PDB file of C-alpha atoms (C1' of nucleotides) in Angstrom:
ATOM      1  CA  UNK A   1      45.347 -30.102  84.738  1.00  0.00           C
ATOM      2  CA  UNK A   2      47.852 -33.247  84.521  1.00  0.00           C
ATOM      3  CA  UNK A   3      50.293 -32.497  81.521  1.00  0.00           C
ATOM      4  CA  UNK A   4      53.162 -35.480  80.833  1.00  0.00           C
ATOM      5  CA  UNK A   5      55.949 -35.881  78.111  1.00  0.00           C
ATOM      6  CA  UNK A   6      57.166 -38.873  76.974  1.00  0.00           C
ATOM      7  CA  UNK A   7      59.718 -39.883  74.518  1.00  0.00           C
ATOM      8  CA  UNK A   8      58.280 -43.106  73.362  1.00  0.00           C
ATOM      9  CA  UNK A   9      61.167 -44.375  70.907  1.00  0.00           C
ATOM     10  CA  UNK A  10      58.459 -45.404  67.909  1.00  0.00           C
ATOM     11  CA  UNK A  11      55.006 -44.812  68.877  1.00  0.00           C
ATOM     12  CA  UNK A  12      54.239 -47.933  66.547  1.00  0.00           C
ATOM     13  CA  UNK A  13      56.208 -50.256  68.853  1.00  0.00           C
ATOM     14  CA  UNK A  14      55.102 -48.368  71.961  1.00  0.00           C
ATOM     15  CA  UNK A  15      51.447 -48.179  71.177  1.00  0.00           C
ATOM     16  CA  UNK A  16      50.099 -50.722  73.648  1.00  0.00           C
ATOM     17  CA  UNK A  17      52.426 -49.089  76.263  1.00  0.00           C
ATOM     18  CA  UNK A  18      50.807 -45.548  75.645  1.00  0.00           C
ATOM     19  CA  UNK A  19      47.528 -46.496  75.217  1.00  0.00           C
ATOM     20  CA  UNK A  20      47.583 -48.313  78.530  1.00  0.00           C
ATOM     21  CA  UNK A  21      49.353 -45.400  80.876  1.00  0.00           C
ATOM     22  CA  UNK A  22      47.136 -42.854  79.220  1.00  0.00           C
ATOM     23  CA  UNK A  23      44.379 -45.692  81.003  1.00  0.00           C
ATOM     24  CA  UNK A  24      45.555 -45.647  84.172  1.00  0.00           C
ATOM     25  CA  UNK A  25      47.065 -42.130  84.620  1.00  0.00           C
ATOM     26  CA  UNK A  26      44.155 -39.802  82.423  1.00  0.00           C
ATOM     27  CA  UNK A  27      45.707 -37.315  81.491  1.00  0.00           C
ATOM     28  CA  UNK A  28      44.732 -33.849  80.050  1.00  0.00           C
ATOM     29  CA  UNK A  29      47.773 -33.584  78.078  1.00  0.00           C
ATOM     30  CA  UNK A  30      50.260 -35.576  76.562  1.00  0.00           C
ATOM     31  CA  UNK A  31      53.413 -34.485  74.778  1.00  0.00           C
ATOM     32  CA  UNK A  32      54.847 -37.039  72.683  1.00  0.00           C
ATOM     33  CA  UNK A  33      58.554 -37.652  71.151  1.00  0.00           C
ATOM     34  CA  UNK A  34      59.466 -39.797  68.677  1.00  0.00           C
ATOM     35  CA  UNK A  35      56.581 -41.081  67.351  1.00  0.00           C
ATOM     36  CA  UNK A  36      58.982 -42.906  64.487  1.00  0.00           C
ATOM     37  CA  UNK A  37      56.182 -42.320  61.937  1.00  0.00           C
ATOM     38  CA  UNK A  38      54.765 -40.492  58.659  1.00  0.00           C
ATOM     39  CA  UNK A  39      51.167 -38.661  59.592  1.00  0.00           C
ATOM     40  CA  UNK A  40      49.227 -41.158  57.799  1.00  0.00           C
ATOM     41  CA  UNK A  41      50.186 -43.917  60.599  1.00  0.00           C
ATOM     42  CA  UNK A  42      49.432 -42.014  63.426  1.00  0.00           C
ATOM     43  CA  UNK A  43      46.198 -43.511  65.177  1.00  0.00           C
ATOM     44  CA  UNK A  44      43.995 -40.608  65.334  1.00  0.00           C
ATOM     45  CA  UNK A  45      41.209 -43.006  65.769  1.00  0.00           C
ATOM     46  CA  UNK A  46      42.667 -44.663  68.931  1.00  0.00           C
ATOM     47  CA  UNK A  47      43.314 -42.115  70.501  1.00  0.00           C
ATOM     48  CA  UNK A  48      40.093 -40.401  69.521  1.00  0.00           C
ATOM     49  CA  UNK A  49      38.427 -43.801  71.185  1.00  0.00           C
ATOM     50  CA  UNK A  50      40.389 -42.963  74.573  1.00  0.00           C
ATOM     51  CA  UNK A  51      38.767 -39.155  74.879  1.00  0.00           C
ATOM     52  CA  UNK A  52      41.719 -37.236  72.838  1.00  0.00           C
ATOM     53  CA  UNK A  53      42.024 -35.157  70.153  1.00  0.00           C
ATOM     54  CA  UNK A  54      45.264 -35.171  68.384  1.00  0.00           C
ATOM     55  CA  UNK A  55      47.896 -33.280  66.420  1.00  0.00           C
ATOM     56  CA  UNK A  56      50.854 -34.875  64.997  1.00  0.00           C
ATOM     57  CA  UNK A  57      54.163 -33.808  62.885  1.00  0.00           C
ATOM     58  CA  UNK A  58      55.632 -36.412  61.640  1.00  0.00           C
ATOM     59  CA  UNK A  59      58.236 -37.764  58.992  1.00  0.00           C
ATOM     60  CA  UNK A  60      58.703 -41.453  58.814  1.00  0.00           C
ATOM     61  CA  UNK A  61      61.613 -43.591  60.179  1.00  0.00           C
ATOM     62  CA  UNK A  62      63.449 -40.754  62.900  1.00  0.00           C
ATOM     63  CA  UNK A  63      61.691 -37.813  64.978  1.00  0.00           C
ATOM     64  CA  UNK A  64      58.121 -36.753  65.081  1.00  0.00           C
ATOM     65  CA  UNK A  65      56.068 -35.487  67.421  1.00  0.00           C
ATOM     66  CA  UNK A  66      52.512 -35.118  69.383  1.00  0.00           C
ATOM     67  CA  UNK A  67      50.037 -33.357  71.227  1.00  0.00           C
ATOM     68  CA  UNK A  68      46.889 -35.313  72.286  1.00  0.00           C
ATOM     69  CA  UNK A  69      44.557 -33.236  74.449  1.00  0.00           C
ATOM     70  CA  UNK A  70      40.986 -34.018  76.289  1.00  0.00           C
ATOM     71  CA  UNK A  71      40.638 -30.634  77.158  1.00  0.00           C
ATOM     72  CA  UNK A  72      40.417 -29.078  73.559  1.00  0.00           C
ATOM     73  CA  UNK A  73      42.990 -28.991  70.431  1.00  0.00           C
ATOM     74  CA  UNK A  74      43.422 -25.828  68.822  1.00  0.00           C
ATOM     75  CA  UNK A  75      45.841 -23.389  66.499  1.00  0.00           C
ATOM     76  CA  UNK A  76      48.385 -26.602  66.002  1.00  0.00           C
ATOM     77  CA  UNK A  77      51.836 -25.065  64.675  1.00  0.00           C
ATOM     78  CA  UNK A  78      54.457 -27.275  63.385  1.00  0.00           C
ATOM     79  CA  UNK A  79      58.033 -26.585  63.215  1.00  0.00           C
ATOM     80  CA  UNK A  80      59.775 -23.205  63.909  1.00  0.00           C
ATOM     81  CA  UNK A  81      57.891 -21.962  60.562  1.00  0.00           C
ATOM     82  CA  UNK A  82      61.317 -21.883  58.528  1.00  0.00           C
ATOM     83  CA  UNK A  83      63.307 -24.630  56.498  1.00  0.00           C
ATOM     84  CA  UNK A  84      63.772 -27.065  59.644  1.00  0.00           C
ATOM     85  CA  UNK A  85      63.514 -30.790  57.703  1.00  0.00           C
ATOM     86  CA  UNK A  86      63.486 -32.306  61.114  1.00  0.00           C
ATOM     87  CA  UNK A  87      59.725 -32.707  62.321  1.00  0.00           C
ATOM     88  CA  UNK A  88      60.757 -31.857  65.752  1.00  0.00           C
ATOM     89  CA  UNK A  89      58.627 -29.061  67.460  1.00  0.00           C
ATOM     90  CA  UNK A  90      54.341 -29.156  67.749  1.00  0.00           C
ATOM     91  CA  UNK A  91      52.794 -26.995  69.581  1.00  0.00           C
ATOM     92  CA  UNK A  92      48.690 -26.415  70.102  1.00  0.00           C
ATOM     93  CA  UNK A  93      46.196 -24.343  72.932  1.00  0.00           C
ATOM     94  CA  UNK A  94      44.584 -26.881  75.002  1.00  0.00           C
ATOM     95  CA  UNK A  95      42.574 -25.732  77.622  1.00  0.00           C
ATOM     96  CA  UNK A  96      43.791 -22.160  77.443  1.00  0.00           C
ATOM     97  CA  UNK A  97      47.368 -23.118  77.685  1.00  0.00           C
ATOM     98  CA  UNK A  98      49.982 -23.088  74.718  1.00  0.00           C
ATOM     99  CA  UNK A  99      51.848 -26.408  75.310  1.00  0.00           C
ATOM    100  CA  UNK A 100      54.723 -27.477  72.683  1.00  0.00           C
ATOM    101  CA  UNK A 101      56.169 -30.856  72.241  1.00  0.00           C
ATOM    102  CA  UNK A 102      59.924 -30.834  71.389  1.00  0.00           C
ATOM    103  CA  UNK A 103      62.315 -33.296  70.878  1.00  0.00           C
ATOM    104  CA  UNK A 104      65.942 -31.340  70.956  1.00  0.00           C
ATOM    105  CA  UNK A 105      68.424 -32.570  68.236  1.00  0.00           C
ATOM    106  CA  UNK A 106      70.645 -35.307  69.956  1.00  0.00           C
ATOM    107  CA  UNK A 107      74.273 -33.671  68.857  1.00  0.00           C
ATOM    108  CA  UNK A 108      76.066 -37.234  68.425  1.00  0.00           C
ATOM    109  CA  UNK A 109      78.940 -35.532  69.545  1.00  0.00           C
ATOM    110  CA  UNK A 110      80.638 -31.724  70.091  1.00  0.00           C
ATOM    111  CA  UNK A 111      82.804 -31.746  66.802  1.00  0.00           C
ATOM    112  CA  UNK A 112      79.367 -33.123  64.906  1.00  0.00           C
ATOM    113  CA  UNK A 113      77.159 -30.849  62.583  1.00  0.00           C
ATOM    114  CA  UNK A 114      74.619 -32.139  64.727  1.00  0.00           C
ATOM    115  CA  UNK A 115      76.182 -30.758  67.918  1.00  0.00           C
ATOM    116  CA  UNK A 116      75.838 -26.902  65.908  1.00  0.00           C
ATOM    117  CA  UNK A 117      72.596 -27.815  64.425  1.00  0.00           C
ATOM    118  CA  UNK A 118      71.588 -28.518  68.116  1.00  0.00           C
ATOM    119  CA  UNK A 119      72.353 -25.265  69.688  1.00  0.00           C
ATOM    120  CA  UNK A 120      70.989 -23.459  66.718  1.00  0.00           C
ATOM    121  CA  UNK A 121      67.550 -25.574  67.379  1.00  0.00           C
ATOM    122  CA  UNK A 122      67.707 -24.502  70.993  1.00  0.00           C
ATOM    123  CA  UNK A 123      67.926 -20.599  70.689  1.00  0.00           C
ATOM    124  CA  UNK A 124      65.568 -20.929  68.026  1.00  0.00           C
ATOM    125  CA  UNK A 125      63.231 -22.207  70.257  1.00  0.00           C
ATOM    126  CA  UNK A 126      64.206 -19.860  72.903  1.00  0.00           C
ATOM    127  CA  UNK A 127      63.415 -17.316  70.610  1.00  0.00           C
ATOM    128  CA  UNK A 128      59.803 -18.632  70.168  1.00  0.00           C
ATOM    129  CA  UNK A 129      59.404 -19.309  73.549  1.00  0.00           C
ATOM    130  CA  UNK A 130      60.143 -15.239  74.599  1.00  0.00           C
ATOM    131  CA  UNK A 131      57.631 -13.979  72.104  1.00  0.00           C
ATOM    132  CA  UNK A 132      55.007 -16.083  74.302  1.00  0.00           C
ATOM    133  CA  UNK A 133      51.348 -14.629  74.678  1.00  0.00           C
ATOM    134  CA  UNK A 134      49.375 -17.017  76.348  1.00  0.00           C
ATOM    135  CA  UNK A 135      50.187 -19.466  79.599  1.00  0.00           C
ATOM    136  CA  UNK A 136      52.924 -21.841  78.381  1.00  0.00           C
ATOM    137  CA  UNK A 137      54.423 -25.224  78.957  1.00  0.00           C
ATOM    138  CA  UNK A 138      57.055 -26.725  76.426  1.00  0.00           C
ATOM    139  CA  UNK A 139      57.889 -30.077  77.655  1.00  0.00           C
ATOM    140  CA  UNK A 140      59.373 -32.721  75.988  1.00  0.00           C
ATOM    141  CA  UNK A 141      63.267 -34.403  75.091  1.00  0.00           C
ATOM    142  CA  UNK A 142      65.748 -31.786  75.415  1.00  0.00           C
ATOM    143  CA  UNK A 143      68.614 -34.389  75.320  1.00  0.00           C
ATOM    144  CA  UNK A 144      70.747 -32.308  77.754  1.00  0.00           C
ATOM    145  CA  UNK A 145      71.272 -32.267  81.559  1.00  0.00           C
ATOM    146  CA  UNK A 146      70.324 -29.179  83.309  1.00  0.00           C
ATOM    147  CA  UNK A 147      73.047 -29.357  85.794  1.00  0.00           C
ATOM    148  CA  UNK A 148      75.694 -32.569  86.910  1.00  0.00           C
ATOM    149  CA  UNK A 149      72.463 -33.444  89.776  1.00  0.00           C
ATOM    150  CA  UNK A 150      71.048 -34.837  86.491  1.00  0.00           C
ATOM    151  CA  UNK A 151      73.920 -36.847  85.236  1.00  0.00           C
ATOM    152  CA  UNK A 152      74.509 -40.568  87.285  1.00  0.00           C
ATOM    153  CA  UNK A 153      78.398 -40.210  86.270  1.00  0.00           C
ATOM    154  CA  UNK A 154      78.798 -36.251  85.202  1.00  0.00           C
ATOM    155  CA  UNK A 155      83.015 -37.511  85.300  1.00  0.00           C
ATOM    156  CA  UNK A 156      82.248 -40.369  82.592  1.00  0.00           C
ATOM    157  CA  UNK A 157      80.722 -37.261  80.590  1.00  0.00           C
ATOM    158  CA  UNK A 158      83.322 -34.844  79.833  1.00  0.00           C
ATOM    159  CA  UNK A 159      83.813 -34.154  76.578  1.00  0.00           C
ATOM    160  CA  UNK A 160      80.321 -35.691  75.709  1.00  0.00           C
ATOM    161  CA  UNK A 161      77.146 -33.993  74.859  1.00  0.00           C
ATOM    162  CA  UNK A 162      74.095 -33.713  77.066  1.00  0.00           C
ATOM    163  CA  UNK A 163      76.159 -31.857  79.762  1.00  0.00           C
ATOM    164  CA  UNK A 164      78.357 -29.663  77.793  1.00  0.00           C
ATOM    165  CA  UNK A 165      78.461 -25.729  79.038  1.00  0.00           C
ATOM    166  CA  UNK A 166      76.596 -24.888  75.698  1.00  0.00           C
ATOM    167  CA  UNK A 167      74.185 -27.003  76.180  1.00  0.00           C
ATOM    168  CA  UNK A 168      73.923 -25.934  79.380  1.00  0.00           C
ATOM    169  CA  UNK A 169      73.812 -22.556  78.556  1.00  0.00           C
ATOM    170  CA  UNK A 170      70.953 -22.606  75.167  1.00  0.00           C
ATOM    171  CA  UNK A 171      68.449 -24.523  78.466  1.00  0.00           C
ATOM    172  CA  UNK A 172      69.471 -21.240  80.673  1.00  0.00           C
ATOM    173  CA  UNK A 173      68.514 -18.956  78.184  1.00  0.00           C
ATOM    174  CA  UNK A 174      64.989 -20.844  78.046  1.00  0.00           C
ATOM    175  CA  UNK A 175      64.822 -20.256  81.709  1.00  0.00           C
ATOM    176  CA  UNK A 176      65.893 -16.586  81.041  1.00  0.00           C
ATOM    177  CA  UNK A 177      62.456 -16.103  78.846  1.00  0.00           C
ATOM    178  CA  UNK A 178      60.781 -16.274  82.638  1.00  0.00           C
ATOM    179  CA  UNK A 179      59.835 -20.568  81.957  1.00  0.00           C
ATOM    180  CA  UNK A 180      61.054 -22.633  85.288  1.00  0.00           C
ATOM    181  CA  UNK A 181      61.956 -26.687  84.738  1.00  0.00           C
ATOM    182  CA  UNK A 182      59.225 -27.660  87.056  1.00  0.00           C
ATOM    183  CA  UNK A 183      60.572 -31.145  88.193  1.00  0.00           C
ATOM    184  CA  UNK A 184      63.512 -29.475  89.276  1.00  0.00           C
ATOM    185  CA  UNK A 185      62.071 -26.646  91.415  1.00  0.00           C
ATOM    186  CA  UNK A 186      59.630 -28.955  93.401  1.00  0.00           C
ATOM    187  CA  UNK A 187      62.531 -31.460  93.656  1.00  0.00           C
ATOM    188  CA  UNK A 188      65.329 -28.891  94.763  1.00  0.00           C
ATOM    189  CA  UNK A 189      68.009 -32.003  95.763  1.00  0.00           C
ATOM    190  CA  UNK A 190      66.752 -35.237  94.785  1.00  0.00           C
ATOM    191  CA  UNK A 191      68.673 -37.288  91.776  1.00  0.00           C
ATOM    192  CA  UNK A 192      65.714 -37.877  89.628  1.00  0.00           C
ATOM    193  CA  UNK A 193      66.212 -39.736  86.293  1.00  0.00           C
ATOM    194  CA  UNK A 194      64.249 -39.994  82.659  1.00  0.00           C
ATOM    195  CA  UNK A 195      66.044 -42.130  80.376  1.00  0.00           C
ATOM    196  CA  UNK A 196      68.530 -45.010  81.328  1.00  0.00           C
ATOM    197  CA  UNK A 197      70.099 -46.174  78.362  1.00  0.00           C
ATOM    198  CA  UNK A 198      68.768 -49.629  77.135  1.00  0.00           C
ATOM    199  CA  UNK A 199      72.616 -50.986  77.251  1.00  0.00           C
ATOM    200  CA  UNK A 200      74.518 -52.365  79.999  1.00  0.00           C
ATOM    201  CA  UNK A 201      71.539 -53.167  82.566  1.00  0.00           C
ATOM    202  CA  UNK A 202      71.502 -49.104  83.057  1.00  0.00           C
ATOM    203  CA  UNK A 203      67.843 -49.078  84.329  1.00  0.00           C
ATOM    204  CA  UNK A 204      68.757 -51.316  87.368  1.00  0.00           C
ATOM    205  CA  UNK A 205      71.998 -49.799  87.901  1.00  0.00           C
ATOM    206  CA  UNK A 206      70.906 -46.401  88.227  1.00  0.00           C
ATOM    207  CA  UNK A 207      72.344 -45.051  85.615  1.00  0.00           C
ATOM    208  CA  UNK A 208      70.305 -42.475  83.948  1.00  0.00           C
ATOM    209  CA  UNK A 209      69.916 -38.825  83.099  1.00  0.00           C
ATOM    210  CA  UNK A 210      67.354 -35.997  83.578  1.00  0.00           C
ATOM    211  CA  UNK A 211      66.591 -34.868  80.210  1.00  0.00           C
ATOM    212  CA  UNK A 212      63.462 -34.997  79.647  1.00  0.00           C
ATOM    213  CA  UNK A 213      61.813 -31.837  80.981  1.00  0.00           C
ATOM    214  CA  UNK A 214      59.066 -29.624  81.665  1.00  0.00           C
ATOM    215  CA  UNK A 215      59.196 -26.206  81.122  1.00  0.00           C
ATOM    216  CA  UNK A 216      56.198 -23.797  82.944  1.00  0.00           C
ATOM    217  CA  UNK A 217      55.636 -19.915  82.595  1.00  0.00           C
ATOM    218  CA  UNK A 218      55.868 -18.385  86.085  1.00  0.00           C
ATOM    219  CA  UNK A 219      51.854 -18.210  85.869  1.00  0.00           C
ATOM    220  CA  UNK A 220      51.593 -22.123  85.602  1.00  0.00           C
ATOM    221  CA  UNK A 221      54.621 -23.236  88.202  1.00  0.00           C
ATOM    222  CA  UNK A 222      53.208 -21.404  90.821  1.00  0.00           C
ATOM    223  CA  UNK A 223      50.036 -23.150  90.450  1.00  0.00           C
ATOM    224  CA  UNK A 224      52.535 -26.959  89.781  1.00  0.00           C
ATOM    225  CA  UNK A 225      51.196 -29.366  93.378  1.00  0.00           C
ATOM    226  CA  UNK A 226      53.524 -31.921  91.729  1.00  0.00           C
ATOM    227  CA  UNK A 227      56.506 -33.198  89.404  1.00  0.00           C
ATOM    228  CA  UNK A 228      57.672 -36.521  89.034  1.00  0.00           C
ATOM    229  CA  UNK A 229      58.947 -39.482  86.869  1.00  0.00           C
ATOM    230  CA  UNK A 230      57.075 -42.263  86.078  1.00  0.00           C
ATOM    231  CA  UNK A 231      59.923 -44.728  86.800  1.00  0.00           C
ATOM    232  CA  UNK A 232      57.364 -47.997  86.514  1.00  0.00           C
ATOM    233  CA  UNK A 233      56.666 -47.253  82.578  1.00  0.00           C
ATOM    234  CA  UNK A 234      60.412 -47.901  81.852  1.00  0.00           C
ATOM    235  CA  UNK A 235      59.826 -51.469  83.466  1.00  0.00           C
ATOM    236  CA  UNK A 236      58.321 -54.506  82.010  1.00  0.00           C
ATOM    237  CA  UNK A 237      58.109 -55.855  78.442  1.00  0.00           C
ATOM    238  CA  UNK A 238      58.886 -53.139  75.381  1.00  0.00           C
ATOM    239  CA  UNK A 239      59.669 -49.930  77.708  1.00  0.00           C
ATOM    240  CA  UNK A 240      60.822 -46.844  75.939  1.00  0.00           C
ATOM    241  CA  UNK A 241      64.194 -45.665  76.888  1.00  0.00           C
ATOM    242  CA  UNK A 242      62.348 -42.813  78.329  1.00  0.00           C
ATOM    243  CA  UNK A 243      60.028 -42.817  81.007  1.00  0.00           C
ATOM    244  CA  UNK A 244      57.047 -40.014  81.691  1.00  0.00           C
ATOM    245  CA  UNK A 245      57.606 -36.885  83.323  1.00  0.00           C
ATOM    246  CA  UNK A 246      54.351 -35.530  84.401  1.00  0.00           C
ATOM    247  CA  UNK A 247      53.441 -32.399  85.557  1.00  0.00           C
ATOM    248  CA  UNK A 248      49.688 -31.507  88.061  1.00  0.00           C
ATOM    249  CA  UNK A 249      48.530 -27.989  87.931  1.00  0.00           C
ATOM    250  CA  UNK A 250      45.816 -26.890  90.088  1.00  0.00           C
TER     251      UNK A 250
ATOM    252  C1'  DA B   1      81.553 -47.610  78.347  1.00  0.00           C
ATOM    253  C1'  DT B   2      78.610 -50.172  75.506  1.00  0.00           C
ATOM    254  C1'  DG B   3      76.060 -56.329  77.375  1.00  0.00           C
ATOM    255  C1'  DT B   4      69.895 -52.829  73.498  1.00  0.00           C
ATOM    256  C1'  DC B   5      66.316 -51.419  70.737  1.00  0.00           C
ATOM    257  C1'  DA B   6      63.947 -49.707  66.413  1.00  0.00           C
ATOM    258  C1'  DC B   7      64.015 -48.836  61.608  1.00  0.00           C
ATOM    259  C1'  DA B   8      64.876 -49.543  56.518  1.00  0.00           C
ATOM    260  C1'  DG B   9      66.531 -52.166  53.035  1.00  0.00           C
ATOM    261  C1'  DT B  10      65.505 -56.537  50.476  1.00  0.00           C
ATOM    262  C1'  DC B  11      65.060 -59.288  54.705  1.00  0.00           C
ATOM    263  C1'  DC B  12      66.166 -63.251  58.166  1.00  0.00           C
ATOM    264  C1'  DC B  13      71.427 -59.937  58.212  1.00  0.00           C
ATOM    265  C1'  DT B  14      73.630 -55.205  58.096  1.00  0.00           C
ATOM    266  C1'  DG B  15      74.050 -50.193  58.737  1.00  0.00           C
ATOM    267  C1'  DT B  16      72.327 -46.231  61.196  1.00  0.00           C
ATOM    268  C1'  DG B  17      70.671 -43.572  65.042  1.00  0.00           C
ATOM    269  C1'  DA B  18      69.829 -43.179  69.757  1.00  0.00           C
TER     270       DA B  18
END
DNA sequence: ATGTCACAGTCCCTGTGA
């Protein structure tokens, strides 16, 4: 099974981009981020034409998110199931695995209401992800850096979000639930990157972070052959910001 | 650290969010 997330910054913008990797890559799964658009615009029908079912929470102009599946679509959740008003969090069984898409609150910065509303997002979904029953995988945008080996500059960033001990600290607690960052553990050392900003030339300069992320139940990781980051898909005309992080279970 | 991108509004520019 060949799971990938993907922030795509406006699946409207991004479509021929999507449609294309999903081409040349088939995958079983595909966790989506900021899809940028109500559920009435999302293209059930093209995606239906490529082999997937679909499931998508949506809003409008920010957020949203996506599960599209070839290997069945079933008992779609959206949200945390309380007053959330961000459409942030899908999950679905596919294949006998529970996968959720999630795209973690950005946080602006650590004096913002979003920073708060972001670490109150992450133990909630902490808290969903412990009361687990099935194989799991929640992949997706968690906007923060496990550790500084995910940070190009982790100097540049004190006192900014993404690598603050908080952060830092709501991702261990996901870990503590039994779930492993995948990437990570079959990449022990190596700087790996998912989103270079679009500013400043920051693809080509290497400057990027590792935030987008798959998490595994012990089950799944020990069954993971490979991890890895599409680098290519953040080249060429109309890239997202983020590239794919994909994920090969045997 | 900000040289970009995407969106909405009421549009061929500005504010907002990332």
């Amino acid at each position: 099974m060949k799971v990938v997330t993907w922030n795509v910054n406006s699946l409207t913008a991004r479509y021929a981009r999507v449609t294309e990797w999903i081409t040349a890559n088939a995958p079983d799964v595909v966790l989506l981020q900021e899809t940028k658009m109500t559920d009435a615009k999302f293209p059930t029908a093209g995606f239906a034409e490529l082999g997937y079912e679909s499931a998508h929470y949506g809003q409008g102009q920010w957020n949203g998110v996506a599960v599209l599946s070839r290997v069945g679509l079933e008992d779609v959740s959206r949200g945390f199931g309380d007053e959330d008003p961000e459409a942030r969090l899908i999950g679905a069984t596919c294949g006998g695995v529970r996968v959720y898409s999630c795209y973690v609150p950005n946080g602006r910065a650590l004096d913002n209401d979003h920073y708060a509303y972001k670490l109150r997002w992450l133990a909630a979904l902490a808290a969903l992800l412990a009361e687990r029953t099935q194989p799991t995988i929640a992949g997706g945008d968690f906007n923060v850096t496990p550790t500084d080996l995910d940070c190009y500059d982790p100097a540049a960033f004190v006192g900014a979000t993404h690598v603050s001990a908080p952060e830092r600290a709501a991702l261990a607690a996901i870990e503590a639930t039994g779930l492993v960052d995948i990437t990570r553990r079959l990449h022990p050392e190596e700087t790996i990157y998912s989103w270079w900003d679009y500013r400043n030339g920051a693809f080509h300069r290497g400057w990027g972070l590792r935030i987008d992320l798959l998490y595994l139940d012990e089950s799944l990781a020990a069954r993971a052959s490979a991890s890895y980051v599409d680098r290519n898909a953040r080249k060429g005309e109309k890239p997202s910001d983020h590239a794919p992080v994909v994920v090969e279970i045997d």
